[in-house]
Amino acid sequence: MKKRWYDYLWIVSLLYLFLGLFNILFAWLGLLCFFTPLIIAVVGGSKAYCNRYCGRGQFFALLGGRFGFSRKKDPPRFLKSRWFRYGFLTFFLTMFIVMLWNTWLVLSGIRELSKTVTLLWTFRLPWHWAYHGSAVAPWVAQFAFGFYSVMLTSTILGIFTMVLFKPRSWCVYCPMGTMTQLICKARSGNNVSLSQNYKENPYIMQSEQ
């Protein structure tokens, strides 16, 4: 299949994580990955972002498919189940609200800036080298630390399930995928199956061959 410009968006995903190692403010760019799929789903009523433009999914497909770092086993049924996907989405949104709350605490002066990145919502890692002084308000940096934590954690989870199961198993329970699914379902009035989109995605099928 002829390569198109969006086939290389995995480079953008890697560049995002790389830049966050040196300047945490680049984490704000991750909002593009947050709002773009939602806008596409609302305006176009499709999961085109998941199926075509998701650089992270492409990265997992590349690692697990071309480079063979995946067992290419079917993910367990519970990952595809509605209760798990909606439960994980609820947990994800809760952690996102906590991140916004921590940002507000810094904005209001109640709490000082925490120059740490939290992995898996549990393990705090020092990340002070990526913060370069008072060029911006502390709350701006706090949001960046929090958002980078979310992006890095989801990448680690995606790599973990990529190794154990099929390359893009993360796509099965990705919170953004679940939200866009709900939006598409609400717009069309039909039951948009996430597992069906998973099977029909050409990049997923290529990585599993």
Short mmCIF file of C-alpha atoms in Angstrom, two decimals:
data_model
loop_
_atom_site.label_atom_id
_atom_site.label_comp_id
_atom_site.label_asym_id
_atom_site.label_seq_id
_atom_site.Cartn_x
_atom_site.Cartn_y
_atom_site.Cartn_z
CA MET A 1 0.00 0.00 0.00
CA LYS A 2 1.33 3.41 -0.99
CA LYS A 3 2.51 5.48 1.95
CA ARG A 4 0.71 8.73 2.68
CA TRP A 5 1.74 11.64 4.86
CA TYR A 6 -0.35 10.43 7.80
CA ASP A 7 1.44 7.07 7.77
CA TYR A 8 4.36 8.83 9.42
CA LEU A 9 2.50 10.41 12.31
CA TRP A 10 4.12 7.87 14.63
CA ILE A 11 7.21 10.08 14.36
CA VAL A 12 5.21 12.93 15.87
CA SER A 13 4.21 10.74 18.82
CA LEU A 14 7.83 9.78 19.49
CA LEU A 15 8.97 13.38 19.08
CA TYR A 16 6.37 14.50 21.61
CA LEU A 17 7.69 12.12 24.28
CA PHE A 18 11.28 13.04 23.41
CA LEU A 19 10.70 16.79 23.68
CA GLY A 20 9.05 16.30 27.07
CA LEU A 21 12.35 14.99 28.37
CA PHE A 22 13.97 18.38 27.79
CA ASN A 23 11.19 20.92 28.16
CA ILE A 24 7.97 19.96 29.90
CA LEU A 25 6.04 22.79 28.26
CA PHE A 26 5.95 20.77 25.03
CA ALA A 27 3.43 18.58 26.85
CA TRP A 28 0.77 21.15 26.00
CA LEU A 29 0.97 19.96 22.40
CA GLY A 30 -0.66 16.75 23.59
CA LEU A 31 -3.97 18.60 23.68
CA LEU A 32 -4.02 18.22 19.91
CA CYS A 33 -4.23 14.45 20.41
CA PHE A 34 -7.00 15.01 22.93
CA PHE A 35 -9.27 17.36 20.99
CA THR A 36 -8.63 16.33 17.37
CA PRO A 37 -10.32 12.90 17.57
CA LEU A 38 -13.26 14.44 19.43
CA ILE A 39 -13.68 17.17 16.80
CA ILE A 40 -13.46 14.64 13.96
CA ALA A 41 -16.07 12.46 15.66
CA VAL A 42 -18.42 15.40 16.32
CA VAL A 43 -18.08 16.99 12.89
CA GLY A 44 -17.58 13.94 10.71
CA GLY A 45 -19.30 11.28 12.77
CA SER A 46 -16.45 8.83 12.24
CA LYS A 47 -13.49 7.28 14.01
CA ALA A 48 -11.14 8.43 11.25
CA TYR A 49 -8.58 9.63 13.78
CA CYS A 50 -8.32 6.20 15.40
CA ASN A 51 -8.27 4.36 12.09
CA ARG A 52 -5.93 6.66 10.19
CA TYR A 53 -4.27 9.50 12.08
CA CYS A 54 -3.35 8.09 15.49
CA GLY A 55 0.44 8.21 15.63
CA ARG A 56 0.59 6.22 18.84
CA GLY A 57 -1.37 3.37 17.31
CA GLN A 58 0.97 3.44 14.31
CA PHE A 59 3.94 3.27 16.67
CA PHE A 60 2.53 0.18 18.38
CA ALA A 61 1.83 -1.40 14.99
CA LEU A 62 5.40 -0.69 13.91
CA LEU A 63 6.98 -2.10 17.06
CA GLY A 64 4.74 -5.13 17.29
CA GLY A 65 4.30 -5.81 13.59
CA ARG A 66 7.40 -4.92 11.61
CA PHE A 67 9.88 -5.34 14.46
CA GLY A 68 8.16 -8.33 16.02
CA PHE A 69 7.93 -7.17 19.64
CA SER A 70 4.42 -8.59 19.97
CA ARG A 71 3.17 -12.08 20.70
CA LYS A 72 0.26 -11.30 18.34
CA LYS A 73 -2.20 -13.11 20.57
CA ASP A 74 -5.84 -12.16 20.81
CA PRO A 75 -6.42 -9.82 23.77
CA PRO A 76 -8.58 -11.27 26.55
CA ARG A 77 -12.30 -10.76 26.22
CA PHE A 78 -12.57 -8.52 29.24
CA LEU A 79 -10.46 -5.85 27.49
CA LYS A 80 -13.15 -5.61 24.81
CA SER A 81 -16.04 -5.75 27.24
CA ARG A 82 -18.24 -2.70 27.70
CA TRP A 83 -17.84 -2.65 31.47
CA PHE A 84 -14.04 -2.58 31.24
CA ARG A 85 -13.87 0.06 28.49
CA TYR A 86 -16.39 2.33 30.18
CA GLY A 87 -14.83 1.67 33.56
CA PHE A 88 -11.37 2.55 32.27
CA LEU A 89 -12.78 5.67 30.61
CA THR A 90 -14.37 6.72 33.91
CA PHE A 91 -11.10 6.13 35.75
CA PHE A 92 -9.18 8.03 33.08
CA LEU A 93 -11.52 11.01 33.26
CA THR A 94 -11.35 10.97 37.06
CA MET A 95 -7.56 11.13 36.94
CA PHE A 96 -7.81 13.92 34.37
CA ILE A 97 -10.04 15.90 36.72
CA VAL A 98 -7.54 15.31 39.55
CA MET A 99 -4.83 16.68 37.27
CA LEU A 100 -6.91 19.79 36.60
CA TRP A 101 -7.56 20.14 40.33
CA ASN A 102 -3.84 20.03 41.09
CA THR A 103 -3.30 22.66 38.41
CA TRP A 104 -5.93 24.88 40.03
CA LEU A 105 -4.28 24.45 43.45
CA VAL A 106 -1.03 25.76 42.01
CA LEU A 107 -2.86 28.58 40.21
CA SER A 108 -4.54 29.66 43.44
CA GLY A 109 -1.29 29.52 45.40
CA ILE A 110 -2.46 26.75 47.73
CA ARG A 111 0.18 24.31 46.50
CA GLU A 112 3.64 24.75 45.05
CA LEU A 113 4.63 23.47 41.64
CA SER A 114 5.47 19.76 41.66
CA LYS A 115 8.28 19.08 39.21
CA THR A 116 7.46 15.40 38.91
CA VAL A 117 5.94 13.02 36.40
CA THR A 118 3.54 10.41 37.77
CA LEU A 119 3.62 7.02 36.08
CA LEU A 120 0.60 4.74 36.23
CA TRP A 121 -1.04 7.34 38.50
CA THR A 122 1.12 6.03 41.35
CA PHE A 123 4.88 6.40 40.93
CA ARG A 124 6.29 9.91 41.12
CA LEU A 125 9.51 10.47 39.19
CA PRO A 126 11.63 13.62 39.49
CA TRP A 127 11.49 15.61 36.26
CA HIS A 128 12.98 18.91 37.39
CA TRP A 129 15.51 19.06 34.55
CA ALA A 130 12.66 19.61 32.07
CA TYR A 131 11.51 22.78 33.86
CA HIS A 132 13.42 25.92 32.95
CA GLY A 133 12.51 28.62 35.40
CA SER A 134 9.78 31.20 35.59
CA ALA A 135 9.25 32.01 31.91
CA VAL A 136 5.63 30.95 32.40
CA ALA A 137 3.24 30.88 35.34
CA PRO A 138 3.71 27.87 37.66
CA TRP A 139 0.22 26.55 36.90
CA VAL A 140 1.10 26.33 33.20
CA ALA A 141 4.03 24.09 34.06
CA GLN A 142 1.93 22.09 36.53
CA PHE A 143 -0.60 21.27 33.83
CA ALA A 144 2.25 20.27 31.52
CA PHE A 145 3.71 17.89 34.11
CA GLY A 146 0.29 16.37 34.68
CA PHE A 147 -0.60 16.00 31.03
CA TYR A 148 2.78 14.51 30.16
CA SER A 149 2.20 12.00 32.95
CA VAL A 150 -1.07 10.96 31.32
CA MET A 151 0.49 10.63 27.87
CA LEU A 152 3.52 8.70 29.13
CA THR A 153 1.38 6.39 31.25
CA SER A 154 -0.96 5.56 28.39
CA THR A 155 2.04 4.87 26.15
CA ILE A 156 3.48 2.45 28.71
CA LEU A 157 0.13 0.68 29.02
CA GLY A 158 -0.06 0.46 25.23
CA ILE A 159 3.42 -1.03 24.98
CA PHE A 160 2.61 -3.53 27.72
CA THR A 161 -0.51 -4.81 25.97
CA MET A 162 1.30 -4.68 22.62
CA VAL A 163 3.94 -7.09 23.90
CA LEU A 164 1.47 -9.46 25.55
CA PHE A 165 -1.21 -9.43 22.86
CA LYS A 166 -1.68 -7.98 19.37
CA PRO A 167 0.27 -4.84 18.41
CA ARG A 168 -2.64 -2.40 18.71
CA SER A 169 -4.48 -4.00 21.61
CA TRP A 170 -4.41 -0.58 23.28
CA CYS A 171 -6.93 0.56 20.68
CA VAL A 172 -9.48 -1.82 22.21
CA TYR A 173 -9.70 0.07 25.51
CA CYS A 174 -8.20 3.47 24.64
CA PRO A 175 -10.27 6.16 26.42
CA MET A 176 -10.21 8.42 23.36
CA GLY A 177 -11.44 5.56 21.21
CA THR A 178 -14.26 4.88 23.64
CA MET A 179 -15.27 8.56 23.72
CA THR A 180 -15.26 8.88 19.94
CA GLN A 181 -17.28 5.68 19.74
CA LEU A 182 -19.92 7.16 22.04
CA ILE A 183 -20.00 10.38 20.02
CA CYS A 184 -20.41 8.51 16.73
CA LYS A 185 -23.11 6.36 18.26
CA ALA A 186 -24.99 9.43 19.50
CA ARG A 187 -24.74 11.15 16.10
CA SER A 188 -25.86 8.19 14.03
CA GLY A 189 -28.22 6.54 16.47
CA ASN A 190 -26.57 3.24 15.60
CA ASN A 191 -24.46 0.90 17.67
CA VAL A 192 -20.91 1.64 16.54
CA SER A 193 -18.87 -1.37 17.57
CA LEU A 194 -15.37 -0.62 18.79
CA SER A 195 -14.29 -4.18 18.08
CA GLN A 196 -15.59 -3.82 14.52
CA ASN A 197 -13.55 -0.67 14.02
CA TYR A 198 -10.58 -2.52 15.47
CA LYS A 199 -10.94 -5.28 12.89
CA GLU A 200 -11.56 -2.93 9.96
CA ASN A 201 -8.58 -0.68 10.66
CA PRO A 202 -6.09 -1.39 7.83
CA TYR A 203 -3.09 -0.49 9.97
CA ILE A 204 -4.14 -2.95 12.65
CA MET A 205 -4.62 -5.72 10.11
CA GLN A 206 -1.18 -5.07 8.61
CA SER A 207 0.54 -5.18 12.00
CA GLU A 208 -1.09 -8.49 12.88
CA GLN A 209 -0.01 -10.31 9.74
#
